[in-house]
């Protein structure tokens, strides 16, 4: 579950590509169309509000084609919830924004999807939304409540993960980035704290490496979100609208927050879920 188009590719693109290629049913639920996103290409900066949201909807479809994901949905349908903007802005007070949504109401919509799809694994953000964005925080709240509602209705999701990034990996990647920055199309580097979900390595319970093919699919999916993401040649770095270079991580990391781990650090999110059953 993700807040806006592009979040899924940046956070979970390689994971989604791997499991889609392996034949698993991958379902993406996106909460808003990102109508308040800042647009990078000058030729597209005329897009605002609903026009930007519709454009980003097409970008999302293109990204999913790159990842091989066929089942992607908007929570409650297109336009049900609007982008809330960054934390502390007046946009947060818009009654139509996702931040203002009733959590139980939104969770019931997600629970309907869960009961239809009956997933073995759900991936969401942590309670801070990874970096404090109101839509990401709300997505976490809605996802976790939907897990409860679905279980009450008969389906227990065996494993729930949140997106993470190990501090040692992120730190090493930024050392390389600073060394290579003169050859990149970006003037400045972001910093470790700009990466969502960075935690001490010991909190990581799973890492998913889909290999070169899935890494390339992730980069292509990110590039499909052209209004929001610029991927540098070589597909090792990218920047958002702030024009600060960040590492593009081909291996993705998770922390298990519900369910039983299989081993100290899993390499398969579905490990141990073969016996998933309906709740009596």
PDB file of C-alpha atoms in Angstrom:
ATOM      1  CA  UNK A   1       0.000   0.000   0.000  1.00  0.00           C
ATOM      2  CA  UNK A   2       1.390   3.386  -0.974  1.00  0.00           C
ATOM      3  CA  UNK A   3       0.456   7.020  -0.582  1.00  0.00           C
ATOM      4  CA  UNK A   4       1.149   8.443  -4.060  1.00  0.00           C
ATOM      5  CA  UNK A   5       2.181   7.227  -7.514  1.00  0.00           C
ATOM      6  CA  UNK A   6       6.011   6.804  -7.569  1.00  0.00           C
ATOM      7  CA  UNK A   7       6.284   5.712  -3.909  1.00  0.00           C
ATOM      8  CA  UNK A   8       5.792   2.087  -4.910  1.00  0.00           C
ATOM      9  CA  UNK A   9       8.590   2.097  -7.479  1.00  0.00           C
ATOM     10  CA  UNK A  10      11.097   3.901  -5.249  1.00  0.00           C
ATOM     11  CA  UNK A  11      10.405   1.757  -2.196  1.00  0.00           C
ATOM     12  CA  UNK A  12       9.398  -1.634  -3.549  1.00  0.00           C
ATOM     13  CA  UNK A  13       9.986  -1.693  -7.303  1.00  0.00           C
ATOM     14  CA  UNK A  14      12.547  -4.496  -7.304  1.00  0.00           C
ATOM     15  CA  UNK A  15      10.494  -6.574  -4.879  1.00  0.00           C
ATOM     16  CA  UNK A  16       7.329  -6.179  -6.925  1.00  0.00           C
ATOM     17  CA  UNK A  17       9.179  -7.043 -10.138  1.00  0.00           C
ATOM     18  CA  UNK A  18      10.683 -10.170  -8.580  1.00  0.00           C
ATOM     19  CA  UNK A  19       7.435 -11.589  -7.304  1.00  0.00           C
ATOM     20  CA  UNK A  20       5.472 -10.665 -10.408  1.00  0.00           C
ATOM     21  CA  UNK A  21       8.097 -12.507 -12.497  1.00  0.00           C
ATOM     22  CA  UNK A  22       7.839 -15.522 -10.206  1.00  0.00           C
ATOM     23  CA  UNK A  23       4.095 -15.703 -10.779  1.00  0.00           C
ATOM     24  CA  UNK A  24       2.865 -14.310  -7.476  1.00  0.00           C
ATOM     25  CA  UNK A  25      -0.184 -12.088  -7.533  1.00  0.00           C
ATOM     26  CA  UNK A  26       1.055  -8.607  -6.686  1.00  0.00           C
ATOM     27  CA  UNK A  27      -1.642  -6.072  -5.820  1.00  0.00           C
ATOM     28  CA  UNK A  28      -0.819  -2.403  -5.422  1.00  0.00           C
ATOM     29  CA  UNK A  29      -3.219  -0.067  -3.632  1.00  0.00           C
ATOM     30  CA  UNK A  30      -2.394   3.642  -3.990  1.00  0.00           C
ATOM     31  CA  UNK A  31      -4.190   6.096  -1.704  1.00  0.00           C
ATOM     32  CA  UNK A  32      -4.035   9.343  -3.722  1.00  0.00           C
ATOM     33  CA  UNK A  33      -3.028  10.545  -7.178  1.00  0.00           C
ATOM     34  CA  UNK A  34      -0.421  12.941  -5.824  1.00  0.00           C
ATOM     35  CA  UNK A  35      -2.200  16.048  -7.080  1.00  0.00           C
ATOM     36  CA  UNK A  36       0.039  18.336  -5.015  1.00  0.00           C
ATOM     37  CA  UNK A  37       3.354  16.915  -6.174  1.00  0.00           C
ATOM     38  CA  UNK A  38       6.059  19.258  -7.476  1.00  0.00           C
ATOM     39  CA  UNK A  39       6.739  18.681 -11.169  1.00  0.00           C
ATOM     40  CA  UNK A  40      10.321  18.311 -12.394  1.00  0.00           C
ATOM     41  CA  UNK A  41      10.234  18.711 -16.229  1.00  0.00           C
ATOM     42  CA  UNK A  42       9.647  22.348 -17.234  1.00  0.00           C
ATOM     43  CA  UNK A  43       7.415  21.281 -20.113  1.00  0.00           C
ATOM     44  CA  UNK A  44       5.015  19.613 -17.667  1.00  0.00           C
ATOM     45  CA  UNK A  45       4.907  22.264 -14.961  1.00  0.00           C
ATOM     46  CA  UNK A  46       1.606  23.562 -16.256  1.00  0.00           C
ATOM     47  CA  UNK A  47       0.039  20.437 -14.737  1.00  0.00           C
ATOM     48  CA  UNK A  48      -1.563  21.103 -11.358  1.00  0.00           C
ATOM     49  CA  UNK A  49      -4.404  19.702  -9.286  1.00  0.00           C
ATOM     50  CA  UNK A  50      -6.655  17.177 -10.980  1.00  0.00           C
ATOM     51  CA  UNK A  51      -4.774  17.488 -14.293  1.00  0.00           C
ATOM     52  CA  UNK A  52      -1.545  16.497 -12.560  1.00  0.00           C
ATOM     53  CA  UNK A  53      -3.337  13.670 -10.779  1.00  0.00           C
ATOM     54  CA  UNK A  54      -4.648  12.280 -14.053  1.00  0.00           C
ATOM     55  CA  UNK A  55      -1.200  12.534 -15.614  1.00  0.00           C
ATOM     56  CA  UNK A  56       0.334  10.717 -12.656  1.00  0.00           C
ATOM     57  CA  UNK A  57      -2.297   8.024 -13.004  1.00  0.00           C
ATOM     58  CA  UNK A  58      -0.961   7.313 -16.492  1.00  0.00           C
ATOM     59  CA  UNK A  59       2.587   7.362 -15.146  1.00  0.00           C
ATOM     60  CA  UNK A  60       1.569   4.770 -12.573  1.00  0.00           C
ATOM     61  CA  UNK A  61       0.162   2.510 -15.281  1.00  0.00           C
ATOM     62  CA  UNK A  62       3.402   2.824 -17.247  1.00  0.00           C
ATOM     63  CA  UNK A  63       5.446   2.028 -14.146  1.00  0.00           C
ATOM     64  CA  UNK A  64       3.372  -1.064 -13.413  1.00  0.00           C
ATOM     65  CA  UNK A  65       3.924  -2.266 -16.963  1.00  0.00           C
ATOM     66  CA  UNK A  66       7.676  -2.048 -16.356  1.00  0.00           C
ATOM     67  CA  UNK A  67       7.331  -4.080 -13.144  1.00  0.00           C
ATOM     68  CA  UNK A  68       4.958  -6.649 -14.635  1.00  0.00           C
ATOM     69  CA  UNK A  69       2.214  -5.815 -12.134  1.00  0.00           C
ATOM     70  CA  UNK A  70      -1.300  -6.094 -13.538  1.00  0.00           C
ATOM     71  CA  UNK A  71      -3.414  -5.498 -10.424  1.00  0.00           C
ATOM     72  CA  UNK A  72      -3.111  -1.884  -9.280  1.00  0.00           C
ATOM     73  CA  UNK A  73      -5.903   0.118  -7.729  1.00  0.00           C
ATOM     74  CA  UNK A  74      -6.737   3.469  -6.168  1.00  0.00           C
ATOM     75  CA  UNK A  75      -8.177   3.253  -2.667  1.00  0.00           C
ATOM     76  CA  UNK A  76     -11.915   3.796  -2.995  1.00  0.00           C
ATOM     77  CA  UNK A  77     -11.524   4.643  -6.686  1.00  0.00           C
ATOM     78  CA  UNK A  78      -9.924   7.591  -8.454  1.00  0.00           C
ATOM     79  CA  UNK A  79     -10.449  10.860  -6.612  1.00  0.00           C
ATOM     80  CA  UNK A  80     -11.813   9.360  -3.392  1.00  0.00           C
ATOM     81  CA  UNK A  81      -8.904  10.807  -1.421  1.00  0.00           C
ATOM     82  CA  UNK A  82      -6.768  13.794  -2.344  1.00  0.00           C
ATOM     83  CA  UNK A  83      -3.089  14.458  -1.801  1.00  0.00           C
ATOM     84  CA  UNK A  84      -2.550  16.154   1.571  1.00  0.00           C
ATOM     85  CA  UNK A  85       0.661  18.016   0.744  1.00  0.00           C
ATOM     86  CA  UNK A  86       3.669  18.166   3.048  1.00  0.00           C
ATOM     87  CA  UNK A  87       3.205  18.186   6.809  1.00  0.00           C
ATOM     88  CA  UNK A  88       2.282  21.562   8.294  1.00  0.00           C
ATOM     89  CA  UNK A  89       0.869  23.123   5.115  1.00  0.00           C
ATOM     90  CA  UNK A  90      -2.726  24.418   4.842  1.00  0.00           C
ATOM     91  CA  UNK A  91      -3.329  21.585   2.346  1.00  0.00           C
ATOM     92  CA  UNK A  92      -3.469  19.219   5.329  1.00  0.00           C
ATOM     93  CA  UNK A  93      -6.773  20.811   6.366  1.00  0.00           C
ATOM     94  CA  UNK A  94      -8.559  20.103   3.088  1.00  0.00           C
ATOM     95  CA  UNK A  95     -11.558  17.933   4.052  1.00  0.00           C
ATOM     96  CA  UNK A  96     -11.043  15.893   0.887  1.00  0.00           C
ATOM     97  CA  UNK A  97      -7.426  15.092   1.692  1.00  0.00           C
ATOM     98  CA  UNK A  98      -6.308  11.653   2.755  1.00  0.00           C
ATOM     99  CA  UNK A  99      -4.937  13.117   5.985  1.00  0.00           C
ATOM    100  CA  UNK A 100      -8.481  14.111   6.949  1.00  0.00           C
ATOM    101  CA  UNK A 101      -9.985  10.746   6.023  1.00  0.00           C
ATOM    102  CA  UNK A 102     -11.759   8.694   8.663  1.00  0.00           C
ATOM    103  CA  UNK A 103      -9.309   5.854   9.342  1.00  0.00           C
ATOM    104  CA  UNK A 104     -11.993   3.207   9.871  1.00  0.00           C
ATOM    105  CA  UNK A 105     -13.785   4.222   6.676  1.00  0.00           C
ATOM    106  CA  UNK A 106     -10.615   4.116   4.574  1.00  0.00           C
ATOM    107  CA  UNK A 107      -9.501   0.886   6.264  1.00  0.00           C
ATOM    108  CA  UNK A 108     -12.827  -0.739   5.407  1.00  0.00           C
ATOM    109  CA  UNK A 109     -12.178   0.025   1.737  1.00  0.00           C
ATOM    110  CA  UNK A 110      -8.756  -1.588   1.962  1.00  0.00           C
ATOM    111  CA  UNK A 111     -10.152  -4.540   3.892  1.00  0.00           C
ATOM    112  CA  UNK A 112     -12.500  -5.193   0.971  1.00  0.00           C
ATOM    113  CA  UNK A 113      -9.454  -5.576  -1.259  1.00  0.00           C
ATOM    114  CA  UNK A 114      -7.761  -7.835   1.293  1.00  0.00           C
ATOM    115  CA  UNK A 115     -10.803 -10.091   1.511  1.00  0.00           C
ATOM    116  CA  UNK A 116     -10.924 -10.313  -2.277  1.00  0.00           C
ATOM    117  CA  UNK A 117      -7.230 -10.940  -2.860  1.00  0.00           C
ATOM    118  CA  UNK A 118      -6.468 -12.844   0.401  1.00  0.00           C
ATOM    119  CA  UNK A 119      -2.791 -11.862   0.484  1.00  0.00           C
ATOM    120  CA  UNK A 120      -0.154 -13.728   2.455  1.00  0.00           C
ATOM    121  CA  UNK A 121       1.966 -10.585   2.835  1.00  0.00           C
ATOM    122  CA  UNK A 122       1.198  -6.890   3.225  1.00  0.00           C
ATOM    123  CA  UNK A 123       3.833  -4.148   2.947  1.00  0.00           C
ATOM    124  CA  UNK A 124       3.301  -0.625   4.266  1.00  0.00           C
ATOM    125  CA  UNK A 125       5.181   2.243   5.928  1.00  0.00           C
ATOM    126  CA  UNK A 126       6.124   2.539   9.583  1.00  0.00           C
ATOM    127  CA  UNK A 127       4.122   4.700  11.991  1.00  0.00           C
ATOM    128  CA  UNK A 128       6.072   7.810  10.907  1.00  0.00           C
ATOM    129  CA  UNK A 129       5.370   7.086   7.260  1.00  0.00           C
ATOM    130  CA  UNK A 130       9.107   6.685   6.689  1.00  0.00           C
ATOM    131  CA  UNK A 131       9.766  10.429   6.774  1.00  0.00           C
ATOM    132  CA  UNK A 132       6.787  12.199   8.291  1.00  0.00           C
ATOM    133  CA  UNK A 133       4.597  12.878   5.252  1.00  0.00           C
ATOM    134  CA  UNK A 134       0.944  12.983   6.383  1.00  0.00           C
ATOM    135  CA  UNK A 135      -0.263  10.700   3.580  1.00  0.00           C
ATOM    136  CA  UNK A 136       2.400   8.122   4.425  1.00  0.00           C
ATOM    137  CA  UNK A 137       1.500   8.242   8.106  1.00  0.00           C
ATOM    138  CA  UNK A 138      -2.171   7.858   7.250  1.00  0.00           C
ATOM    139  CA  UNK A 139      -1.387   4.969   4.901  1.00  0.00           C
ATOM    140  CA  UNK A 140       0.273   3.147   7.790  1.00  0.00           C
ATOM    141  CA  UNK A 141      -2.724   3.741  10.053  1.00  0.00           C
ATOM    142  CA  UNK A 142      -5.190   2.636   7.405  1.00  0.00           C
ATOM    143  CA  UNK A 143      -3.185  -0.450   6.458  1.00  0.00           C
ATOM    144  CA  UNK A 144      -2.793  -1.664  10.022  1.00  0.00           C
ATOM    145  CA  UNK A 145      -6.472  -1.090  10.779  1.00  0.00           C
ATOM    146  CA  UNK A 146      -7.447  -2.906   7.572  1.00  0.00           C
ATOM    147  CA  UNK A 147      -5.415  -5.903   8.738  1.00  0.00           C
ATOM    148  CA  UNK A 148      -7.566  -6.003  11.882  1.00  0.00           C
ATOM    149  CA  UNK A 149     -10.837  -5.558   9.999  1.00  0.00           C
ATOM    150  CA  UNK A 150      -9.968  -8.265   7.487  1.00  0.00           C
ATOM    151  CA  UNK A 151      -9.109 -10.685  10.287  1.00  0.00           C
ATOM    152  CA  UNK A 152     -12.415  -9.930  11.988  1.00  0.00           C
ATOM    153  CA  UNK A 153     -14.119 -10.731   8.669  1.00  0.00           C
ATOM    154  CA  UNK A 154     -12.287 -14.007   8.170  1.00  0.00           C
ATOM    155  CA  UNK A 155      -8.829 -13.494   6.641  1.00  0.00           C
ATOM    156  CA  UNK A 156      -5.653 -13.223   8.684  1.00  0.00           C
ATOM    157  CA  UNK A 157      -2.651 -11.849   6.786  1.00  0.00           C
ATOM    158  CA  UNK A 158       0.239 -14.005   8.040  1.00  0.00           C
ATOM    159  CA  UNK A 159       2.991 -11.404   7.623  1.00  0.00           C
ATOM    160  CA  UNK A 160       3.049  -7.607   7.621  1.00  0.00           C
ATOM    161  CA  UNK A 161       6.259  -5.726   6.800  1.00  0.00           C
ATOM    162  CA  UNK A 162       7.255  -2.080   6.844  1.00  0.00           C
ATOM    163  CA  UNK A 163       9.746  -0.524   4.450  1.00  0.00           C
ATOM    164  CA  UNK A 164      13.206  -0.031   5.920  1.00  0.00           C
ATOM    165  CA  UNK A 165      16.771   0.875   4.905  1.00  0.00           C
ATOM    166  CA  UNK A 166      19.790  -0.337   6.916  1.00  0.00           C
ATOM    167  CA  UNK A 167      21.985   2.496   8.143  1.00  0.00           C
ATOM    168  CA  UNK A 168      25.249   0.841   7.087  1.00  0.00           C
ATOM    169  CA  UNK A 169      24.053   0.243   3.508  1.00  0.00           C
ATOM    170  CA  UNK A 170      22.676   3.759   3.147  1.00  0.00           C
ATOM    171  CA  UNK A 171      25.818   5.327   4.612  1.00  0.00           C
ATOM    172  CA  UNK A 172      28.103   3.386   2.258  1.00  0.00           C
ATOM    173  CA  UNK A 173      25.925   4.303  -0.720  1.00  0.00           C
ATOM    174  CA  UNK A 174      26.210   8.003   0.098  1.00  0.00           C
ATOM    175  CA  UNK A 175      30.001   7.737   0.338  1.00  0.00           C
ATOM    176  CA  UNK A 176      30.019   6.367  -3.228  1.00  0.00           C
ATOM    177  CA  UNK A 177      27.530   9.010  -4.322  1.00  0.00           C
ATOM    178  CA  UNK A 178      29.715  11.856  -3.108  1.00  0.00           C
ATOM    179  CA  UNK A 179      32.667  10.375  -4.983  1.00  0.00           C
ATOM    180  CA  UNK A 180      30.678  10.060  -8.211  1.00  0.00           C
ATOM    181  CA  UNK A 181      28.668  13.293  -7.934  1.00  0.00           C
ATOM    182  CA  UNK A 182      30.869  15.279 -10.372  1.00  0.00           C
ATOM    183  CA  UNK A 183      29.834  12.886 -13.141  1.00  0.00           C
ATOM    184  CA  UNK A 184      26.100  13.024 -12.386  1.00  0.00           C
ATOM    185  CA  UNK A 185      23.446  15.445 -13.699  1.00  0.00           C
ATOM    186  CA  UNK A 186      22.836  16.700 -10.160  1.00  0.00           C
ATOM    187  CA  UNK A 187      24.723  19.460  -8.377  1.00  0.00           C
ATOM    188  CA  UNK A 188      24.180  18.413  -4.789  1.00  0.00           C
ATOM    189  CA  UNK A 189      23.719  15.259  -2.745  1.00  0.00           C
ATOM    190  CA  UNK A 190      20.983  14.479  -0.288  1.00  0.00           C
ATOM    191  CA  UNK A 191      22.008  13.103   3.106  1.00  0.00           C
ATOM    192  CA  UNK A 192      21.319   9.850   4.926  1.00  0.00           C
ATOM    193  CA  UNK A 193      18.410  11.351   6.865  1.00  0.00           C
ATOM    194  CA  UNK A 194      16.642  12.177   3.587  1.00  0.00           C
ATOM    195  CA  UNK A 195      16.146   8.448   2.939  1.00  0.00           C
ATOM    196  CA  UNK A 196      12.867   7.172   4.420  1.00  0.00           C
ATOM    197  CA  UNK A 197      12.936   4.422   6.998  1.00  0.00           C
ATOM    198  CA  UNK A 198      16.642   4.325   7.858  1.00  0.00           C
ATOM    199  CA  UNK A 199      17.211   2.189  10.961  1.00  0.00           C
ATOM    200  CA  UNK A 200      20.019   0.301  12.653  1.00  0.00           C
ATOM    201  CA  UNK A 201      20.927  -2.835  10.761  1.00  0.00           C
ATOM    202  CA  UNK A 202      19.707  -5.111  13.538  1.00  0.00           C
ATOM    203  CA  UNK A 203      16.104  -4.146  12.879  1.00  0.00           C
ATOM    204  CA  UNK A 204      16.164  -5.455   9.323  1.00  0.00           C
ATOM    205  CA  UNK A 205      14.431  -8.832   9.123  1.00  0.00           C
ATOM    206  CA  UNK A 206      14.278  -9.298   5.339  1.00  0.00           C
ATOM    207  CA  UNK A 207      16.210  -8.226   2.268  1.00  0.00           C
ATOM    208  CA  UNK A 208      15.000  -8.819  -1.251  1.00  0.00           C
ATOM    209  CA  UNK A 209      17.478  -8.919  -4.114  1.00  0.00           C
ATOM    210  CA  UNK A 210      15.834  -9.616  -7.430  1.00  0.00           C
ATOM    211  CA  UNK A 211      19.090  -9.442  -9.392  1.00  0.00           C
ATOM    212  CA  UNK A 212      19.975  -7.252 -12.377  1.00  0.00           C
ATOM    213  CA  UNK A 213      16.690  -7.775 -14.221  1.00  0.00           C
ATOM    214  CA  UNK A 214      14.564  -6.579 -11.320  1.00  0.00           C
ATOM    215  CA  UNK A 215      16.958  -3.704 -10.606  1.00  0.00           C
ATOM    216  CA  UNK A 216      16.581  -2.569 -14.225  1.00  0.00           C
ATOM    217  CA  UNK A 217      12.799  -2.899 -13.981  1.00  0.00           C
ATOM    218  CA  UNK A 218      12.790  -0.763 -10.842  1.00  0.00           C
ATOM    219  CA  UNK A 219      14.834   1.968 -12.532  1.00  0.00           C
ATOM    220  CA  UNK A 220      12.526   1.880 -15.569  1.00  0.00           C
ATOM    221  CA  UNK A 221       9.454   2.136 -13.344  1.00  0.00           C
ATOM    222  CA  UNK A 222      10.948   5.099 -11.498  1.00  0.00           C
ATOM    223  CA  UNK A 223      11.751   6.747 -14.818  1.00  0.00           C
ATOM    224  CA  UNK A 224       8.110   6.274 -15.859  1.00  0.00           C
ATOM    225  CA  UNK A 225       7.170   8.664 -13.048  1.00  0.00           C
ATOM    226  CA  UNK A 226       8.757  11.472 -15.022  1.00  0.00           C
ATOM    227  CA  UNK A 227       6.939  14.315 -13.279  1.00  0.00           C
ATOM    228  CA  UNK A 228       8.419  13.305  -9.939  1.00  0.00           C
ATOM    229  CA  UNK A 229      11.657  11.384 -10.491  1.00  0.00           C
ATOM    230  CA  UNK A 230      14.819  11.900 -12.524  1.00  0.00           C
ATOM    231  CA  UNK A 231      16.968   8.777 -12.861  1.00  0.00           C
ATOM    232  CA  UNK A 232      20.618   9.381 -13.727  1.00  0.00           C
ATOM    233  CA  UNK A 233      22.333   7.440 -16.531  1.00  0.00           C
ATOM    234  CA  UNK A 234      23.677   4.194 -15.156  1.00  0.00           C
ATOM    235  CA  UNK A 235      20.554   3.772 -13.000  1.00  0.00           C
ATOM    236  CA  UNK A 236      22.428   4.012  -9.676  1.00  0.00           C
ATOM    237  CA  UNK A 237      21.178   7.422  -8.583  1.00  0.00           C
ATOM    238  CA  UNK A 238      18.063   9.565  -8.827  1.00  0.00           C
ATOM    239  CA  UNK A 239      16.630  12.862  -7.632  1.00  0.00           C
ATOM    240  CA  UNK A 240      13.217  14.181  -6.739  1.00  0.00           C
ATOM    241  CA  UNK A 241      12.014  17.743  -7.271  1.00  0.00           C
ATOM    242  CA  UNK A 242      14.515  19.039  -4.701  1.00  0.00           C
ATOM    243  CA  UNK A 243      17.285  18.098  -7.213  1.00  0.00           C
ATOM    244  CA  UNK A 244      19.303  16.341  -4.493  1.00  0.00           C
ATOM    245  CA  UNK A 245      20.940  13.126  -5.635  1.00  0.00           C
ATOM    246  CA  UNK A 246      20.089   9.913  -3.790  1.00  0.00           C
ATOM    247  CA  UNK A 247      21.209   6.304  -4.216  1.00  0.00           C
ATOM    248  CA  UNK A 248      18.845   3.990  -6.072  1.00  0.00           C
ATOM    249  CA  UNK A 249      18.777   0.768  -4.056  1.00  0.00           C
ATOM    250  CA  UNK A 250      18.400  -2.412  -6.147  1.00  0.00           C
ATOM    251  CA  UNK A 251      18.097  -4.488  -2.962  1.00  0.00           C
ATOM    252  CA  UNK A 252      15.137  -3.592  -0.763  1.00  0.00           C
ATOM    253  CA  UNK A 253      14.832  -4.063   2.974  1.00  0.00           C
ATOM    254  CA  UNK A 254      11.998  -4.712   5.404  1.00  0.00           C
ATOM    255  CA  UNK A 255      11.137  -5.117   9.056  1.00  0.00           C
ATOM    256  CA  UNK A 256       8.532  -7.725  10.015  1.00  0.00           C
ATOM    257  CA  UNK A 257       5.961  -6.169  12.362  1.00  0.00           C
ATOM    258  CA  UNK A 258       3.365  -8.933  12.352  1.00  0.00           C
ATOM    259  CA  UNK A 259       3.960 -12.650  11.965  1.00  0.00           C
ATOM    260  CA  UNK A 260       6.780 -15.079  12.566  1.00  0.00           C
ATOM    261  CA  UNK A 261      10.192 -14.639  10.897  1.00  0.00           C
ATOM    262  CA  UNK A 262      11.916 -17.561   9.213  1.00  0.00           C
ATOM    263  CA  UNK A 263      15.579 -17.201  10.124  1.00  0.00           C
ATOM    264  CA  UNK A 264      17.478 -14.133  11.260  1.00  0.00           C
ATOM    265  CA  UNK A 265      17.202 -12.307   7.919  1.00  0.00           C
ATOM    266  CA  UNK A 266      14.779 -13.600   5.330  1.00  0.00           C
ATOM    267  CA  UNK A 267      15.340 -13.450   1.578  1.00  0.00           C
ATOM    268  CA  UNK A 268      11.717 -14.265   0.774  1.00  0.00           C
ATOM    269  CA  UNK A 269       8.802 -12.268   2.190  1.00  0.00           C
ATOM    270  CA  UNK A 270       6.551 -15.295   1.716  1.00  0.00           C
ATOM    271  CA  UNK A 271       8.691 -17.659   3.802  1.00  0.00           C
ATOM    272  CA  UNK A 272       6.514 -19.557   6.247  1.00  0.00           C
ATOM    273  CA  UNK A 273       3.180 -18.491   4.740  1.00  0.00           C
ATOM    274  CA  UNK A 274       2.304 -21.731   2.944  1.00  0.00           C
ATOM    275  CA  UNK A 275      -0.237 -22.648   5.609  1.00  0.00           C
ATOM    276  CA  UNK A 276      -2.206 -19.408   5.433  1.00  0.00           C
ATOM    277  CA  UNK A 277      -5.873 -20.142   6.023  1.00  0.00           C
ATOM    278  CA  UNK A 278      -9.126 -18.392   6.630  1.00  0.00           C
ATOM    279  CA  UNK A 279      -9.866 -17.334  10.189  1.00  0.00           C
ATOM    280  CA  UNK A 280     -12.669 -19.364  11.719  1.00  0.00           C
TER     281      UNK A 280
END
